[in-house]
Amino acid sequence: MVLALAAGWFANAVRPPPPTPCGAPGGPPVTAPRARMRDGRFLAYAESGVSRDGARFKVVYSHGFSGGRMDSPRASQALLEELGVYMVAFDRAGYGESDPDPRRSLQSAALDIRDLADALDLGDKFHLVCSSLGCHAGWASVKYIPHRLAGVAMMAPVINYRWSGLPRGLARQLYRRQPRGDQWSLRVAYYAPWLLHWWMSQPWLPTSTVVSGSGSFPNALDEKNRLMALSTGMFQKRAQAATQQGVQESFYRDMAVMFGRWPEFEPTDLVEAPPFPVHLFQGDEDGVVPVQLQRHICHRLGWVSYHELAGVGHFLSAVPGLGDRIISTLLPGPAGNDNSSTAAAGVRAY
C-alpha cells in the first residue's frame, strides 16, 4: 500500500498542468490571423514581403526555440520587393497563439507546414526557410512532403547528439562540453520526456541554460544580444509570449521531439537527393550547434549545399545583411540578375 501511494503521489507530481488554449475560457485571447489545419487545430501566422497574389515566390518560415510568428530571416523589404517574395511565418504548434498538438511528432511538423500552405493557397510548391530548433520541421518536410517544396534553407539547424549517423566518439566529446544542466536536460528529453516539466521546474536539479538564458555564448554578437535581451526584459517577454498556453505544450514538447528518439528517420537517412535545392547555413562560432557535427551531416548527405560562415555564431538572423544573403541564395533573382555571387560573399561553401 505504501508503494502504491508513493507511486500515485509521484505520478501526480510529475504530471504537467493542462494547457490553456487561446480563445478558450480562461485562456489568452486570439489576436492574430489563424489558419485551420486538417485535424481542426489552428495555427497563428504573420505575413511580410509583397502581397500574396502578386508574389513570384511564396516562402514559409519555421521559427526556432522560444520564437514565434514575428520572427523571420530579417531580409530587407527592398530585397523582398525586388524578388517578389511573399513570406509567412507561423507559431509552431503550442507556441504563441497556435493550438497545442498533444500528438506532436516529426511528421506532424511537416504536415502543419503543408496544411498552412494549403489554407493560404500558396500553390503546388513553395519555399521553406527554417531556423535553429525549428529545422526539425525542415528535415521532416524533405522526408514527408518533398513534392510540395521548391527549395529549403536551414539556418543553424539544431542537432540531436544521439543520432546514429553521427560519429559516436566526436558526438560524445562535444556533448560533454555542454554545461551540466544542458546535458541533463537533453538526457531527460531522450530517456524520459514525460518527466521534463517536473524536472525543469525543480530549482535543485541541473536544468537547461538555454531555457533560462543563463548560458554564455562564444560568439561576441550572440553574447552581446543575450545580455541585452536579459537586461531589457526582452528575453522574458519573448518566453512569456511563446509559452502563454503552457510551457509544456511549447518548450518541452519541442525538446521532446528534437532531442528525443527519432524512430521515423534521421537526417543522415535521407540519402536520396530531393528534386529541389537545399541550403544549410552554419556559423563556425556557434555555441549551440557544434560546427564539426554539422559538417559531418552535410558531407555524408552530399546533396546539401553547405555554407559555413566565418566568425558567425548561432543566431543568424541577428547578423546584419545575412538575411538578404540567405534569401538571395535560396531564390533565383529576376531575369538578367544573378544573385549567387553576392549571396556567396564571405561564405565558405561545400
XYZ file of C-alpha atoms in Angstrom:
350
model
C 0.000 0.000 0.000
C 2.849 2.370 0.805
C 4.446 1.698 -2.566
C 1.126 2.255 -4.324
C 0.596 5.544 -2.511
C 4.138 6.665 -3.317
C 3.693 5.753 -6.985
C 0.410 7.669 -7.109
C 1.971 10.712 -5.480
C 4.879 10.646 -7.927
C 2.571 10.287 -10.947
C 0.567 13.307 -9.832
C 3.702 15.309 -9.056
C 5.270 14.827 -12.489
C 2.053 15.271 -14.493
C 2.236 18.630 -16.325
C -0.681 21.037 -15.946
C -3.243 21.117 -18.755
C -2.766 23.749 -21.470
C -4.723 26.996 -21.583
C -5.598 27.270 -25.307
C -6.033 30.683 -26.879
C -9.679 31.636 -27.207
C -10.815 29.088 -24.606
C -12.402 30.179 -21.306
C -9.576 31.349 -19.089
C -7.086 31.226 -21.936
C -5.227 34.036 -23.713
C -7.124 35.993 -26.377
C -6.696 35.380 -30.089
C -5.175 38.476 -31.681
C -3.530 37.095 -34.838
C -4.974 35.653 -38.044
C -5.117 31.876 -37.821
C -5.348 29.097 -40.411
C -7.284 25.883 -39.855
C -5.380 22.597 -40.124
C -6.895 19.379 -41.458
C -7.252 17.997 -37.929
C -9.207 21.071 -36.765
C -6.381 22.876 -34.946
C -5.477 26.468 -35.788
C -2.047 27.977 -36.426
C -1.438 31.705 -35.974
C 0.612 33.414 -38.669
C 2.084 36.751 -39.777
C 2.744 37.907 -43.342
C 5.526 40.061 -44.772
C 7.060 40.986 -48.102
C 4.829 41.582 -51.096
C 1.161 40.678 -51.439
C 0.375 37.014 -51.741
C -1.486 37.377 -55.038
C 1.328 39.232 -56.824
C 4.280 37.239 -55.463
C 6.830 35.417 -57.635
C 7.922 33.338 -54.646
C 5.974 32.151 -51.625
C 8.065 31.310 -48.576
C 7.088 29.660 -45.280
C 9.272 30.373 -42.233
C 9.587 27.955 -39.282
C 10.916 29.680 -36.147
C 13.364 28.338 -33.601
C 13.156 27.554 -29.892
C 11.345 30.282 -27.900
C 10.464 32.105 -31.138
C 7.207 32.890 -32.842
C 5.364 34.182 -35.879
C 7.001 37.607 -35.690
C 10.431 36.076 -36.343
C 11.961 35.937 -39.803
C 15.348 35.681 -41.541
C 15.296 39.519 -41.448
C 15.687 40.005 -45.159
C 15.211 43.630 -46.160
C 11.894 44.808 -47.521
C 13.763 46.173 -50.548
C 15.061 42.713 -51.432
C 11.699 41.052 -50.850
C 10.079 43.555 -53.198
C 12.846 43.212 -55.792
C 12.499 39.429 -55.894
C 8.719 39.436 -55.404
C 8.708 37.432 -52.161
C 5.656 36.776 -50.011
C 6.673 35.326 -46.640
C 4.506 33.810 -43.951
C 5.836 32.920 -40.517
C 3.737 30.967 -38.046
C 3.636 29.985 -34.401
C 4.515 26.313 -34.378
C 2.051 24.037 -32.546
C 1.652 25.072 -28.906
C 3.622 28.293 -29.342
C 2.128 31.776 -29.138
C -1.442 31.626 -30.428
C -1.265 28.301 -32.282
C -3.261 25.425 -30.827
C -1.277 22.760 -28.975
C -0.837 19.356 -30.575
C -0.599 16.597 -27.953
C 0.478 14.184 -30.715
C 3.353 16.317 -31.984
C 5.954 14.417 -33.970
C 8.390 14.916 -36.810
C 5.710 14.050 -39.340
C 3.123 16.360 -37.782
C 5.606 19.252 -38.043
C 5.829 18.722 -41.806
C 2.088 18.258 -42.191
C 1.420 21.512 -40.336
C 3.535 23.317 -42.938
C 1.644 21.577 -45.739
C -1.731 22.437 -44.201
C -0.728 26.065 -43.644
C 0.328 26.351 -47.290
C -2.967 24.841 -48.409
C -5.053 27.048 -46.121
C -3.324 30.151 -47.508
C -3.471 28.881 -51.088
C 0.283 29.060 -51.663
C 0.073 26.761 -54.662
C 1.528 23.383 -55.534
C 5.065 24.335 -54.485
C 6.579 26.831 -52.072
C 9.948 27.546 -50.455
C 10.752 26.806 -46.820
C 13.160 28.650 -44.525
C 13.677 27.362 -41.003
C 15.868 28.323 -38.085
C 17.641 26.534 -35.239
C 15.373 24.014 -33.474
C 12.621 24.783 -35.990
C 14.748 22.990 -38.589
C 13.452 19.622 -37.446
C 10.389 20.678 -39.457
C 12.718 21.310 -42.410
C 14.225 17.828 -42.309
C 10.736 16.383 -41.825
C 9.420 18.316 -44.830
C 12.215 16.945 -47.014
C 11.176 13.478 -45.836
C 7.372 13.716 -45.919
C 6.334 16.490 -48.346
C 9.148 16.772 -50.929
C 6.587 17.113 -53.732
C 5.421 20.420 -52.207
C 8.818 22.087 -51.874
C 10.639 24.292 -54.379
C 13.669 24.813 -52.130
C 14.762 24.808 -48.490
C 17.166 26.980 -46.475
C 18.137 25.898 -42.962
C 19.721 28.365 -40.568
C 21.967 26.720 -37.939
C 19.800 23.597 -37.564
C 19.974 22.062 -34.108
C 21.296 18.504 -33.955
C 20.478 15.531 -31.739
C 23.698 14.168 -30.226
C 22.220 10.666 -30.210
C 21.575 10.404 -33.947
C 23.107 7.116 -35.009
C 24.552 8.693 -38.169
C 26.947 10.879 -36.169
C 30.463 9.744 -35.249
C 29.902 8.452 -31.724
C 33.226 9.450 -30.232
C 33.063 13.016 -31.525
C 29.371 13.441 -30.622
C 30.030 12.190 -27.077
C 33.015 14.506 -26.682
C 31.061 17.566 -27.843
C 28.038 16.604 -25.746
C 30.195 16.586 -22.614
C 31.458 20.095 -23.355
C 27.976 21.487 -22.717
C 27.003 22.927 -19.330
C 25.927 20.222 -16.906
C 22.325 21.446 -16.891
C 22.062 21.191 -20.679
C 23.490 17.670 -20.643
C 20.893 16.584 -18.099
C 18.022 18.310 -19.915
C 18.858 16.509 -23.164
C 19.260 13.247 -21.271
C 15.795 13.583 -19.726
C 14.286 14.600 -23.099
C 15.671 11.405 -24.615
C 15.051 8.840 -21.895
C 12.045 10.266 -20.026
C 10.339 13.096 -21.950
C 7.259 12.716 -19.731
C 9.447 13.930 -16.850
C 10.634 17.146 -18.500
C 8.089 19.545 -16.995
C 8.725 18.345 -13.451
C 12.495 18.202 -13.913
C 12.761 21.701 -15.352
C 10.678 23.173 -12.512
C 12.942 21.864 -9.744
C 15.443 24.549 -8.643
C 17.722 21.941 -7.061
C 18.178 19.956 -10.287
C 20.523 20.797 -13.196
C 18.361 22.335 -15.925
C 18.753 23.905 -19.359
C 20.746 27.121 -19.619
C 19.054 27.750 -22.974
C 15.632 27.899 -21.329
C 16.874 30.150 -18.508
C 19.118 32.278 -20.726
C 21.975 31.806 -18.278
C 24.428 30.146 -20.664
C 27.070 32.331 -22.276
C 27.993 32.159 -25.978
C 31.475 32.070 -27.524
C 30.486 34.424 -30.348
C 30.697 38.107 -29.385
C 27.485 39.168 -31.171
C 25.481 36.277 -29.718
C 26.720 37.083 -26.211
C 26.060 40.798 -26.614
C 22.490 40.120 -27.745
C 21.921 37.607 -24.930
C 22.975 40.095 -22.253
C 20.943 42.871 -23.853
C 17.822 40.687 -24.046
C 18.144 39.784 -20.376
C 18.832 43.333 -19.197
C 15.934 44.872 -21.157
C 13.461 42.129 -20.267
C 13.086 41.125 -23.928
C 14.181 37.550 -23.189
C 11.477 37.121 -20.561
C 8.876 38.857 -22.734
C 9.551 36.561 -25.691
C 9.458 33.488 -23.467
C 6.171 34.582 -21.933
C 4.584 35.135 -25.349
C 5.842 31.783 -26.641
C 4.612 29.818 -23.611
C 1.342 31.613 -22.850
C -0.633 28.411 -23.472
C 1.702 26.391 -21.283
C 5.434 25.733 -21.253
C 4.762 22.010 -21.625
C 2.992 22.490 -24.969
C 5.717 24.731 -26.387
C 9.227 24.442 -24.980
C 9.079 20.949 -23.541
C 7.288 19.285 -26.452
C 9.864 20.962 -28.683
C 12.650 19.430 -26.622
C 10.992 16.011 -26.570
C 10.577 15.942 -30.360
C 14.012 17.369 -31.193
C 16.144 15.666 -28.556
C 14.079 12.541 -28.002
C 14.133 9.415 -30.110
C 13.793 9.793 -33.880
C 12.076 6.494 -34.712
C 10.772 7.686 -38.079
C 14.083 8.747 -39.664
C 17.268 10.710 -39.052
C 18.716 13.358 -41.385
C 21.578 11.084 -42.460
C 18.979 8.515 -43.593
C 17.907 10.890 -46.375
C 20.461 9.584 -48.847
C 18.418 10.271 -51.986
C 18.776 13.844 -53.200
C 15.439 15.721 -53.254
C 14.289 17.358 -56.509
C 14.983 20.884 -55.215
C 17.954 22.778 -53.735
C 18.652 22.571 -50.010
C 20.986 25.137 -48.427
C 22.359 24.911 -44.903
C 23.977 27.933 -43.225
C 26.183 27.360 -40.199
C 28.377 29.715 -38.181
C 31.803 28.419 -37.214
C 31.492 30.087 -33.767
C 28.101 28.546 -32.968
C 27.832 27.865 -29.236
C 24.624 25.834 -29.563
C 25.304 23.576 -32.555
C 28.831 22.119 -32.924
C 30.073 23.004 -36.387
C 32.017 19.715 -36.566
C 28.794 17.668 -36.459
C 27.065 19.924 -38.986
C 29.974 19.416 -41.388
C 29.710 15.663 -40.944
C 25.975 15.584 -41.722
C 26.324 17.695 -44.866
C 29.375 15.779 -46.101
C 27.629 12.464 -45.553
C 24.465 13.512 -47.374
C 26.296 15.103 -50.293
C 23.264 16.875 -51.758
C 23.115 19.706 -49.196
C 24.735 22.991 -50.253
C 26.667 23.792 -47.087
C 27.578 27.412 -46.320
C 29.934 27.859 -43.381
C 30.023 31.423 -42.076
C 33.341 32.575 -40.637
C 33.163 34.440 -37.332
C 29.398 33.902 -37.018
C 27.530 32.379 -34.077
C 24.154 30.664 -33.751
C 21.615 33.451 -34.187
C 21.989 34.083 -37.889
C 19.056 36.473 -38.233
C 20.897 38.897 -35.925
C 23.857 39.208 -38.321
C 23.452 42.379 -40.414
C 22.817 41.601 -44.073
C 22.802 37.841 -43.650
C 19.039 37.568 -44.110
C 19.388 39.108 -47.575
C 22.220 36.715 -48.361
C 20.177 33.659 -47.354
C 17.083 34.668 -49.324
C 19.196 35.630 -52.359
C 20.908 32.241 -52.268
C 17.634 30.335 -51.997
C 15.659 32.234 -54.638
C 16.722 32.983 -58.213
C 16.727 36.699 -58.992
C 14.833 38.420 -61.801
C 15.905 37.640 -65.332
C 19.370 39.012 -66.012
C 20.152 39.483 -62.311
C 22.226 36.668 -60.814
C 22.245 36.807 -57.003
C 24.556 33.860 -56.478
C 27.859 35.760 -56.427
C 26.547 38.341 -53.961
C 24.986 35.650 -51.792
C 28.211 33.704 -51.578
C 30.365 36.624 -50.467
C 32.047 35.835 -47.145
C 30.617 32.319 -47.128
C 32.643 29.141 -47.125
C 30.613 26.668 -49.177
C 30.957 22.894 -49.677
